[in-house]
Coordinates of C-alpha atoms in Angstrom, one line a residue:
X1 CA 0.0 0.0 0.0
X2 CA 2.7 2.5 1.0
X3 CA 4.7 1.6 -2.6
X4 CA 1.2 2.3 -4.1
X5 CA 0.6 5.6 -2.6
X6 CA 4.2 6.7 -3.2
X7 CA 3.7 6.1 -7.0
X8 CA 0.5 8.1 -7.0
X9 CA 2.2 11.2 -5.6
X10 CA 4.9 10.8 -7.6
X11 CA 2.8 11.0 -10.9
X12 CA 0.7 13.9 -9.6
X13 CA 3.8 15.5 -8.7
X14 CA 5.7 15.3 -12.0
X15 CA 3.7 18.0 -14.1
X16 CA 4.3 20.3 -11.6
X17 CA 8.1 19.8 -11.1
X18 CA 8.9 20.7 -15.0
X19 CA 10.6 24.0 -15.5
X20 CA 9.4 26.8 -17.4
X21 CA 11.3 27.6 -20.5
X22 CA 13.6 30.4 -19.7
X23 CA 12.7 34.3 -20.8
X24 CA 15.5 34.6 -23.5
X25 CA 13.9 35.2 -26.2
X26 CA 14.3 38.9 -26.3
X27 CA 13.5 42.4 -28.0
X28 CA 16.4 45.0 -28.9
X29 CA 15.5 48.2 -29.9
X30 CA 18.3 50.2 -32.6
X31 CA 18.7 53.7 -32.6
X32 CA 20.6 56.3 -34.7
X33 CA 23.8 56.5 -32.5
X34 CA 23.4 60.2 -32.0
X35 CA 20.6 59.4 -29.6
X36 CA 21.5 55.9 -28.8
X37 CA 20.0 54.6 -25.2
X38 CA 19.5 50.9 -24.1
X39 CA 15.8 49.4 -24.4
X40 CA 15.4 45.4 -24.1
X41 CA 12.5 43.2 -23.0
X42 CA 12.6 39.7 -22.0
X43 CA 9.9 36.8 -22.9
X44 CA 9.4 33.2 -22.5
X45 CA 8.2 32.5 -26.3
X46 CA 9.5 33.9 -29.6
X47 CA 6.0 35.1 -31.0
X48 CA 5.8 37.3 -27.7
X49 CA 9.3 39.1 -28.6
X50 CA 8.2 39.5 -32.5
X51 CA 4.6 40.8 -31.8
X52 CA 7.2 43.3 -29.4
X53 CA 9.0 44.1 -31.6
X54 CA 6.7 44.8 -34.5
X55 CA 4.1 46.3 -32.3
X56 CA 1.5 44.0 -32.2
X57 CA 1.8 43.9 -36.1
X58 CA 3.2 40.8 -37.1
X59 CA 1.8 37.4 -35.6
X60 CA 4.3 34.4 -35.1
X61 CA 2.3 32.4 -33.1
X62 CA 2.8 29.9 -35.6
X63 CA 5.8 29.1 -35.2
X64 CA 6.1 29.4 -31.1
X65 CA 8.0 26.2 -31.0
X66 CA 9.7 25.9 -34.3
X67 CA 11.7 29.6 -34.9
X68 CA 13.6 27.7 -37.3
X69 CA 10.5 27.5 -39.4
X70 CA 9.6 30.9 -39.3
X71 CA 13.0 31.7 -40.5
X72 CA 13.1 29.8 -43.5
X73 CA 8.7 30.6 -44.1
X74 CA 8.1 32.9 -47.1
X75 CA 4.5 34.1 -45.4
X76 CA 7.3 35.3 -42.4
X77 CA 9.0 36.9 -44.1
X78 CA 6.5 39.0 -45.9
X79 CA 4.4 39.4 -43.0
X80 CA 7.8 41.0 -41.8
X81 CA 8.5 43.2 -44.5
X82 CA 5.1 44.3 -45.3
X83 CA 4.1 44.8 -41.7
X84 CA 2.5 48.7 -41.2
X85 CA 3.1 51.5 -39.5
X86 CA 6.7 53.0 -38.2
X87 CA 7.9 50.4 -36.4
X88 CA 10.6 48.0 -38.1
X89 CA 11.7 44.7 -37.2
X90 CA 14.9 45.1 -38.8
X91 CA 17.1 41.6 -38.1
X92 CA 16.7 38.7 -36.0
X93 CA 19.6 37.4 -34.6
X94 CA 19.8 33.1 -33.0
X95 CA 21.8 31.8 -30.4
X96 CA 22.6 29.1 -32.5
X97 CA 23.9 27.8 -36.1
X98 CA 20.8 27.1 -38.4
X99 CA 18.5 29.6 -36.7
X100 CA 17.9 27.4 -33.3
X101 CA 18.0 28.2 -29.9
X102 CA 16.6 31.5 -28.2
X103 CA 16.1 34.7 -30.4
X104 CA 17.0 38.2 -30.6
X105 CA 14.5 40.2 -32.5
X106 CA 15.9 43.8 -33.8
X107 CA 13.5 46.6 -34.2
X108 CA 13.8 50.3 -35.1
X109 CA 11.1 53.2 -35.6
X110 CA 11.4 55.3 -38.9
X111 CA 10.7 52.7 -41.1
X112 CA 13.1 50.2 -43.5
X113 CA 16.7 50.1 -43.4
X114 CA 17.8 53.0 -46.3
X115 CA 20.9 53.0 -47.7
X116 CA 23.3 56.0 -46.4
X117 CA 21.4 55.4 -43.1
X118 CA 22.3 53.8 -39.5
X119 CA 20.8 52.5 -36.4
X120 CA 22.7 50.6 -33.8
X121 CA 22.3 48.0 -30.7
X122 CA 25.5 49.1 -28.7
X123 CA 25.4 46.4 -25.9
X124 CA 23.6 43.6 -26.4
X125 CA 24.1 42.5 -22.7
X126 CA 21.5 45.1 -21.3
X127 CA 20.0 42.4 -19.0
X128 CA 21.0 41.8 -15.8
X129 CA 21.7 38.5 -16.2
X130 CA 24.1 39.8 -19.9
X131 CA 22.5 37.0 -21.6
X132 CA 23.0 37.8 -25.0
X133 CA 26.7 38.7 -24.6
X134 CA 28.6 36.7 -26.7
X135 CA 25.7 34.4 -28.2
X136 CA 24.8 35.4 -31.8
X137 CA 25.5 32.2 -34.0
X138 CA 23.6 33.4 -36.8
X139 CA 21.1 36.2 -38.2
X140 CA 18.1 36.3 -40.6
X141 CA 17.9 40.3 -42.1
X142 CA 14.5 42.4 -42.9
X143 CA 13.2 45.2 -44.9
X144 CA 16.1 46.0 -46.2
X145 CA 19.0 45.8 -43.5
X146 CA 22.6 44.8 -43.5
X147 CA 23.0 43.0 -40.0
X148 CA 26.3 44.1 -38.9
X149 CA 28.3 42.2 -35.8
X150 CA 31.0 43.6 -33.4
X151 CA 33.5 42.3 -31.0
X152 CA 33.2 45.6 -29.1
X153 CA 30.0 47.7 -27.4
X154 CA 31.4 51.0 -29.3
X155 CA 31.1 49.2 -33.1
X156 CA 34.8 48.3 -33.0
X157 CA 36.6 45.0 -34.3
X158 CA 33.9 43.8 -36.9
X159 CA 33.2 40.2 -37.0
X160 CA 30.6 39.6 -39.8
X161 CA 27.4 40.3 -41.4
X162 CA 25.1 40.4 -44.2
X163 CA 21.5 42.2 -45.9
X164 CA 20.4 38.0 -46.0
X165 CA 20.7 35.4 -43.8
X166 CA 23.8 33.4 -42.5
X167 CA 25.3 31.7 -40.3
X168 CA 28.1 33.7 -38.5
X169 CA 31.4 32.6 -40.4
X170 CA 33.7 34.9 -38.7
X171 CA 33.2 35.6 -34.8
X172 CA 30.6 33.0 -33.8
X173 CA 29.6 33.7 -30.1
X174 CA 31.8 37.2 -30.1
X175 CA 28.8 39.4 -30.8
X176 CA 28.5 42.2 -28.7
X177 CA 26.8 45.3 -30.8
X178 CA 25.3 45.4 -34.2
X179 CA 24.4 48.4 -36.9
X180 CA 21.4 47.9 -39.1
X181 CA 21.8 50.1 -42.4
X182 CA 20.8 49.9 -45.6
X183 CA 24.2 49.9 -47.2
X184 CA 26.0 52.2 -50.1
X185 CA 23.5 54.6 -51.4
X186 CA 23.8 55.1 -55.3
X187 CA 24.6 59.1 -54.4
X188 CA 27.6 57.2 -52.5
X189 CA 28.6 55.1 -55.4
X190 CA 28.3 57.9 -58.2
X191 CA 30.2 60.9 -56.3
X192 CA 32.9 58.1 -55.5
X193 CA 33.4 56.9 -58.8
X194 CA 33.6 60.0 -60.4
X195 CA 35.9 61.8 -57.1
X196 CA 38.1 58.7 -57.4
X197 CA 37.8 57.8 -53.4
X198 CA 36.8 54.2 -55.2
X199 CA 38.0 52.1 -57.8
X200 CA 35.1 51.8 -59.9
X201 CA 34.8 49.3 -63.3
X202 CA 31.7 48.6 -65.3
X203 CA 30.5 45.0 -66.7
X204 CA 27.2 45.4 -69.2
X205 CA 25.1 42.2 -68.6
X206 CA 24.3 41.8 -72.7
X207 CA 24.2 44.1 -75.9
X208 CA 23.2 47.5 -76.3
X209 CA 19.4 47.6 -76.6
X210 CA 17.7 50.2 -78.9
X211 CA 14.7 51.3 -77.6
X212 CA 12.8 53.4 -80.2
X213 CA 9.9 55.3 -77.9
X214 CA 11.1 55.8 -74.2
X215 CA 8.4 58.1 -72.6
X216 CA 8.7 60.0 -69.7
X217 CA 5.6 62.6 -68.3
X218 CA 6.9 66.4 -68.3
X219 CA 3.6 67.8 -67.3
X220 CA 0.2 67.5 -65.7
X221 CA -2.9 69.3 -66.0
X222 CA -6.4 69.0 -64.0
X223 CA -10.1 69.7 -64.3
X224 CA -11.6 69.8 -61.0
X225 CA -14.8 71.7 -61.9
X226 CA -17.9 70.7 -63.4
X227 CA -17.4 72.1 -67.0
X228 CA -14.9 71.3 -69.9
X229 CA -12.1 73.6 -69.3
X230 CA -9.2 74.7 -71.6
X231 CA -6.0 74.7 -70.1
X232 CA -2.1 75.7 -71.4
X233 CA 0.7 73.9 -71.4
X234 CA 4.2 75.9 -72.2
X235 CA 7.7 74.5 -71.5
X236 CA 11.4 73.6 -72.7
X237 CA 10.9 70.2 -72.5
X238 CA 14.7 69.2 -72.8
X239 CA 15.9 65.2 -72.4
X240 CA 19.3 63.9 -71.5
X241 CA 21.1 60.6 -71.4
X242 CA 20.7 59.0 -68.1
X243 CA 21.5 56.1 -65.9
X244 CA 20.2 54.7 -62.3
X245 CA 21.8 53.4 -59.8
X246 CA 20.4 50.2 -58.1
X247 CA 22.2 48.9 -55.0
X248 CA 23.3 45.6 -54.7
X249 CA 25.5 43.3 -52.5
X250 CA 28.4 43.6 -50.9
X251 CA 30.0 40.3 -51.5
X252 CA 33.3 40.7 -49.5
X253 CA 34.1 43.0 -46.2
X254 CA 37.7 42.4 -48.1
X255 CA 41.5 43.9 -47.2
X256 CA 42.1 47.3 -46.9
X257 CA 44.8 48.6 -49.3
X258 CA 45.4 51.9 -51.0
X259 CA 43.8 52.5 -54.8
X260 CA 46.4 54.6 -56.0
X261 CA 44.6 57.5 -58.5
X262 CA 41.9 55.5 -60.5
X263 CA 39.0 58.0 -61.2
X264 CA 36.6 56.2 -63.2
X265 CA 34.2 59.3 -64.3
X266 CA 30.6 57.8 -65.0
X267 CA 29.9 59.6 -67.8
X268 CA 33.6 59.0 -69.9
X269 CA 32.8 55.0 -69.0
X270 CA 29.4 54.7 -70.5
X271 CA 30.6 56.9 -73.1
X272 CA 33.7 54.2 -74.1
X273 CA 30.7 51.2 -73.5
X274 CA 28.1 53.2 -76.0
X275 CA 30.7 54.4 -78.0
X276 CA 30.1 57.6 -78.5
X277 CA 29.5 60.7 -76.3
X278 CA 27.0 60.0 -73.3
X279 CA 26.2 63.4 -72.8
X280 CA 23.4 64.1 -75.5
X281 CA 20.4 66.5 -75.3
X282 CA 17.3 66.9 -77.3
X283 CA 15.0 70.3 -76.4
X284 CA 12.0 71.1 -77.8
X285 CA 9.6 74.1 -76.9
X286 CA 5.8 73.5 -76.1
X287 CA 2.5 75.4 -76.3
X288 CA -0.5 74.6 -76.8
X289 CA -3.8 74.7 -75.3
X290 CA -5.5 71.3 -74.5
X291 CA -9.2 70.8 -73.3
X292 CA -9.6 68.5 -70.2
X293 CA -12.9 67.1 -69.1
X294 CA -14.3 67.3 -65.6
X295 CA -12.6 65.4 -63.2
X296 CA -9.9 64.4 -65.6
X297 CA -6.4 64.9 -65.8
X298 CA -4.4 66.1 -69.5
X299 CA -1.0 64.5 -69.8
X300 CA 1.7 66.2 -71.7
X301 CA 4.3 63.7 -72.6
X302 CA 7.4 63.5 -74.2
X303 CA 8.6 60.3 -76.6
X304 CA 12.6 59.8 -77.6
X305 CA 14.4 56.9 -78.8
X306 CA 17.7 55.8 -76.9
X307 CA 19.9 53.5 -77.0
X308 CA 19.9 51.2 -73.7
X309 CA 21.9 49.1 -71.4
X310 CA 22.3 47.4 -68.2
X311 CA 25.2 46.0 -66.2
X312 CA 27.2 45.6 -63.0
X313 CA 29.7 47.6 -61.3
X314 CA 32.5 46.8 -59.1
X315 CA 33.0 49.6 -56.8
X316 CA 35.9 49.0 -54.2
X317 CA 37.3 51.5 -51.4
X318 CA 40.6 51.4 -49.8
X319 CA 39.1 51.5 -46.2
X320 CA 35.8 50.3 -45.8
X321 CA 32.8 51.9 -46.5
X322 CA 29.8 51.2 -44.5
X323 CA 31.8 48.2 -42.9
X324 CA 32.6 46.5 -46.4
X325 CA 35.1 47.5 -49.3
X326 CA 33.7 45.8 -52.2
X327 CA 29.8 46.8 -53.5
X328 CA 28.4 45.9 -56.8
X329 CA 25.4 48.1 -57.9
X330 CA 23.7 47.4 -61.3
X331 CA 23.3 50.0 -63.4
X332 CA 20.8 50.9 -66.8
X333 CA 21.9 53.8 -69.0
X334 CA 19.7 55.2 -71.8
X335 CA 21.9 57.2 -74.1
X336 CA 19.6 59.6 -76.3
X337 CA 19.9 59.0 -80.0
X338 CA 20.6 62.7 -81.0
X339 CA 19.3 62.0 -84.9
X340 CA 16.1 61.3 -83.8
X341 CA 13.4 63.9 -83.2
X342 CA 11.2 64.3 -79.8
X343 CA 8.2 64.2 -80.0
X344 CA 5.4 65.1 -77.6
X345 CA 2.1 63.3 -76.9
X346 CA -1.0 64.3 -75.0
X347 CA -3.4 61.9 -73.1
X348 CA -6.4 62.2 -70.5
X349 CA -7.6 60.5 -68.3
X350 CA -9.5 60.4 -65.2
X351 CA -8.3 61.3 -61.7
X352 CA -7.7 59.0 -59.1
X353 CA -8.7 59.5 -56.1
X354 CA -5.2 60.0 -54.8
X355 CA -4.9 63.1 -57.5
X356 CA -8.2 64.4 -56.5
X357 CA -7.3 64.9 -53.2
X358 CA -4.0 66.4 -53.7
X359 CA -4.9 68.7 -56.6
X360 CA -8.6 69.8 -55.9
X361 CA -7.5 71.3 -53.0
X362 CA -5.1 73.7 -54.6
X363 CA -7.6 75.1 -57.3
X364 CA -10.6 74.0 -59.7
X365 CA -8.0 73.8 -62.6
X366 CA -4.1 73.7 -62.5
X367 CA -1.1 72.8 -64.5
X368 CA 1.8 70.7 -62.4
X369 CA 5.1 71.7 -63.8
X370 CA 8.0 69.1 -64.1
X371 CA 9.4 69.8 -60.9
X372 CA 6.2 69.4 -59.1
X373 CA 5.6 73.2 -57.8
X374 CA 2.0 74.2 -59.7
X375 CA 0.5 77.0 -61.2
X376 CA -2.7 78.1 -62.4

C-alpha cells in the first residue's frame, strides 16, 4: 500500500516539477547612435518578442516552438517586410547555427533600413543576467537591412554580417553590438566613382538595346470643376542621357589597401561602353492649349528613342565603407539617340482618387510643372 501511494504522488507531482522555459527570447531596440540609449525586453516564447518588436503587427504564433521555421517561411517573411506602421523589425539574430535556440528580434522606428542610413544595438548584454553577450551564432535580415556584428560595445573590431541570412562565419559567439543600415546609397557610389575615393569598373550584362519610344511625363494638368475647361501647357521640354543606380550586395568585407589614383568618371565610361559621347540632349519648346474634361487629368508627354543598357559595377574603397570595401550596384543607361526627333504626346484621363485629393485642394483647374511646384 505504502509503494502504491508513493507512486501516486509521484505522478501527480511530476507535471508540476517541470521548469518553465527560460525568458530569453528577447526584444532589442536600434537607434541612430546620435541618440542611442539601451531598451530590451525579455519573454518566454518567440512570438511574444516578435509581436514586441513589430508592435503587435506581425503574428508568429505559428511558429512558437519551431523559430527555425519561421526563418526559412516565405509568409514570415512578408508578413515581416510588409508589416505597417513605423515600427521596423529590422534583423533577427539566433543563439545558434541554423536559426535554433533563443532569439534576438531587432527593431527600429522610422521605417526600413535605407541606404546611407544607420541604427545601432550598442550592448547587447542590457539584462542583468548579460544573456546575450557573446551568443549570436547566426542572423536572418529584414526590410532592407545589413546585420552588422561587433566584438566591441562602441562598433569596433567587426566580425561579420550580411543584408540575408547566415550563419556567422567569422566571430561565432563574439557578438557584442550590431548596426542595421541599408548599405551604399547610389549618391555614395556615383560621387565616389567619379571623385576617385573608389576604384570603380563597369561589366554590361548583354548588348546594347535600342529602344525606339522611351516616354517620360513632363507635365500634368487638371479639371476639377464641373465644365470642360481649356488649359495651357508651355515648356522647354529638354531630355538627357541617363542612368540609375540600383544597389546591390556587398559580396566581400575584403583587405584594406590603398587604390592609388583611379577616377573612373561615370559619364567617360558609358561613353567608351556606348561608343560615343553620353552626354546628348534633345530640347524642344511646347505650347499649346489642350481641353480636359471634368474630373480628368491632361498629360503632356514626351517620346525619344535611346539607345539602352544594363550591367554591373565593381565599386571597391581602400578602407571600408559602410563596414565593407567591395559593393556591386547594377546600373541601366539610356543614351539619347541625337538623330532622332522628340516628339510630344497628350493623353487624359480620369483622376484618381489620390490626384483628387491632392490637386482639388489647390484650385478648380491647374497645370503641375515638371518639378512638381503648380501653377494656375
Amino acid at each position: 500500500m505504502t509503494s502504491l501511494a508513493l507512486l501516486g504522488t509521484l505522478a501527480v507531482a511530476s507535471p508540476a516539477a517541470a521548469a518553465d522555459p527560460l525568458q530569453h527570447n528577447c526584444a532589442v531596440r536600434a537607434m541612430p547612435s546620435v541618440s542611442y540609449a539601451q531598451e530590451m525586453k525579455c519573454f518566454t516564447f518567440f512570438d511574444q518578442a516578435v509581436a514586441y518588436a513589430s508592435g503587435n503587427t506581425v503574428d508568429a504564433s505559428a511558429w512558437r516552438w519551431d523559430p527555425r521555421a519561421a526563418i526559412y517561411s516565405p509568409s514570415f517573411t512578408r508578413a515581416v517586410d510588409t508589416a505597417p506602421g513605423d515600427r521596423r523589425i529590422l534583423s533577427i539574430e539566433f543563439e545558434h547555427a541554423d536559426y535554433r535556440g533563443y532569439a534576438l528580434v531587432v527593431w527600429g522606428t522610422g521605417g526600413n533600413c535605407e541606404p546611407g542610413r544607420e541604427r545601432v544595438v550598442k550592448n547587447l548584454g542590457q539584462t542583468t543576467d548579460h544573456w546575450w553577450t557573446d551568443k549570436v551564432s547566426s542572423f536572418s535580415p529584414y526590410n532592407g537591412c545589413y546585420s552588422e556584428h561587433f566584438d566591441d560595445i562602441n562598433l569596433n573590431r567587426l566580425l561579420d554580417g550580411q543584408n540575408y541570412k547566415m550563419d556567422m562565419t567569422k566571430g561565432n559567439d563574439r557578438t557584442n553590438a550590431l548596426s542595421l543600415h541599408g548599405g551604399l546609397s547610389a549618391k555614395e557610389a556615383d560621387d565616389d566613382c567619379n571623385s576617385g575615393k573608389a576604384k570603380c569598373t563597369f561589366t554590361p550584362d548583354a548588348k546594347i538595346e535600342y529602344v525606339p519610344t522611351s516616354i517620360k511625363d513632363e507635365m500634368l494638368g487638371w479639371n476639377c470643376s464641373t465644365q470642360p475647361q481649356q488649359i495651357r501647357f508651355d515648356d522647354n521640354i529638354t531630355r538627357t542621357s541617363s542612368y540609375t543606380f540600383e544597389m546591390g550586395l556587398s559580396t566581400s568585407y575584403g583587405v584594406e589597401a590603398g587604390i592609388g589614383d583611379t577616377k573612373s568618371h561615370v559619364d567617360t565610361t558609358l561613353s567608351l561602353t556606348f561608343g560615343a559621347s553620353f552626354g546628348e540632349q534633345l530640347a524642344k519648346d511646347y505650347d499649346a492649349t489642350q481641353v480636359i474634361e471634368p474630373g480628368s487629368v491632361g498629360i503632356i508627354s514626351s517620346a525619344v528613342a535611346n539607345r539602352k543598357i544594363s550591367g554591373t559595377w565593381s565599386v571597391t574603397y581602400p578602407k571600408r565603407k559602410w563596414y565593407h570595401t567591395d559593393w556591386h550596384p547594377s546600373m541601366t543607361a539610356h543614351r539619347l539617340d541625337p538623330d532622332q526627333p522628340m516628339h510630344i504626346v497628350y493623353n487624359q484621363r480620369p483622376m484618381s482618387s489620390a490626384e483628387k485629393a491632392s490637386f482639388c485642394s489647390r484650385s478648380s483647374i491647374g497645370v503641375s510643372e515638371p518639378a512638381g511646384g503648380a501653377r494656375g
